[in-house]
Amino acid sequence: MAGIALGLPTFGAAPGGPATTACSPAPGLPAGMPHTADRPDAPGLIDRYGRTATDLRISLTDRCNLRCTYCMPAEGLDWLPGTEVLDDAELLRLITIGVEHLGITELRFTGGEPLLRKGVESIIAGAAALSPRPQMSMTTNGLGLTRRAEGLAAAGLDRLNVSLDTMTPDTFTRLTRRPRHADVINGLAAAAAAGLTPVKVNAVLMRGVNDHEAVDLLTFCLEHGYELRFIEQMPLDAQHGWARSEMITAEEILEHLGARYRLSPHTAPRGGAPAELFDVDGGPATVGVIGSVTRPFCGDCDRTRLTADGQIRSCLFATTETDLRVLLRTGVPDEEIAQAWRGAMWEKLPGHGINDPAFLQPDRPMSSIGG
Ligand code: SF4
């Protein structure tokens, strides 16, 4: 077992991936040994560790109308050239291949900010017409929801996750560099009124900024019937400025909440869901904690990701990508595209590797991958 002490891959782990052993996988990693033989001839998006991806996360654009400090610099980023971004027909073709050939049953539209993508409603309507119809959700910063919620629901969107890190307008402006707190609050109400439920709220706590607001955020969500999810800050910012010491851990979040609420583990099976759920004061209301760093859940991961410029990422933290855009634009048939996608997922690493000394933060930032 010497290799582990040195942080080197020991047995069956892919180069650069976290070390695993035959007997006791690291917490949150797939149990058992990776398949070392050739990929079996299976239609779905399987990987060497026996996981199957059925949840497709689609970044519709890398652009955003907020400038969250833990995501990008105030001046924004060099956005993807328009010529490299998939057009609606290309995007729908890949969604169709995913649903009809690869066993995708869930779609999550993300960004950047997905509502900045022109024609998002027609993309949703096109996906809703597929058979079997995929479940569809969106992760949004909420700006624009007061105008768009009804149309998104009419197009076929099932539900939303809205990002909200604070109940204080000044702190919101400090965190996002935009004075738009009221628009998010009103956007949440519009989403609920449009039936895009359950409305889930995603919150990231930053040490010394908004970490004192955990109870206030939960109280607000309980009062409005929103399902709150706290997410540990991850090393995916464009500035590469993430520091573990600044991250509020899952343990700390539960401690903060425990000062006001009685939390008990939710008994329903978790499956591949990122959030660890807790009943609040005996339920039925719950709160979720997504401990990506300190409580990883890669062992049951069922996600595959498509970027706005047509790249497949087998993991949020992948450092390699598979280019489907070039295949789309060189007239390759659907089955060959499906095969390339299967190949990309077969090589998925056991986990994100953040807790591994050899961890490399991906070049592509979160704003261009999507949640
Ligand atoms: S870090 Fe990667 S493997 Fe782990 S849960 Fe997220 S996408 Fe899946």
PDB file of C-alpha atoms and ligand atoms in Angstrom, residues 51 297-298 301 303 305 315-317 348 351-352, ligand 1:
ATOM      1  CA  ARG A  51     -21.975   3.563 -13.234  1.00  0.00           C
ATOM      2  CA  PHE A 297     -20.763  11.240  -3.942  1.00  0.00           C
ATOM      3  CA  CYS A 298     -18.965  10.189  -7.106  1.00  0.00           C
ATOM      4  CA  CYS A 301     -22.687   9.559 -10.186  1.00  0.00           C
ATOM      5  CA  ARG A 303     -24.208  12.588 -14.867  1.00  0.00           C
ATOM      6  CA  ARG A 305     -22.195  16.934 -19.473  1.00  0.00           C
ATOM      7  CA  CYS A 315     -17.219  14.703 -15.016  1.00  0.00           C
ATOM      8  CA  LEU A 316     -17.527  18.258 -13.699  1.00  0.00           C
ATOM      9  CA  PHE A 317     -13.785  18.048 -12.952  1.00  0.00           C
ATOM     10  CA  LYS A 348     -14.759   8.432 -16.722  1.00  0.00           C
ATOM     11  CA  GLY A 351     -14.081  10.742  -8.837  1.00  0.00           C
ATOM     12  CA  HIS A 352     -13.152  14.432  -8.858  1.00  0.00           C
TER      13      HIS A 352
HETATM   14  S1  SF4 B   1     -17.377  15.273  -9.318  1.00  0.00           S
HETATM   15 FE1  SF4 B   1     -17.629  14.202 -11.259  1.00  0.00          FE
HETATM   16  S2  SF4 B   1     -17.836  12.037 -10.724  1.00  0.00           S
HETATM   17 FE2  SF4 B   1     -18.138  13.222  -8.880  1.00  0.00          FE
HETATM   18  S3  SF4 B   1     -20.319  13.481  -8.720  1.00  0.00           S
HETATM   19 FE3  SF4 B   1     -19.534  15.301  -9.780  1.00  0.00          FE
HETATM   20  S4  SF4 B   1     -19.619  14.839 -11.952  1.00  0.00           S
HETATM   21 FE4  SF4 B   1     -19.869  12.908 -10.819  1.00  0.00          FE
END
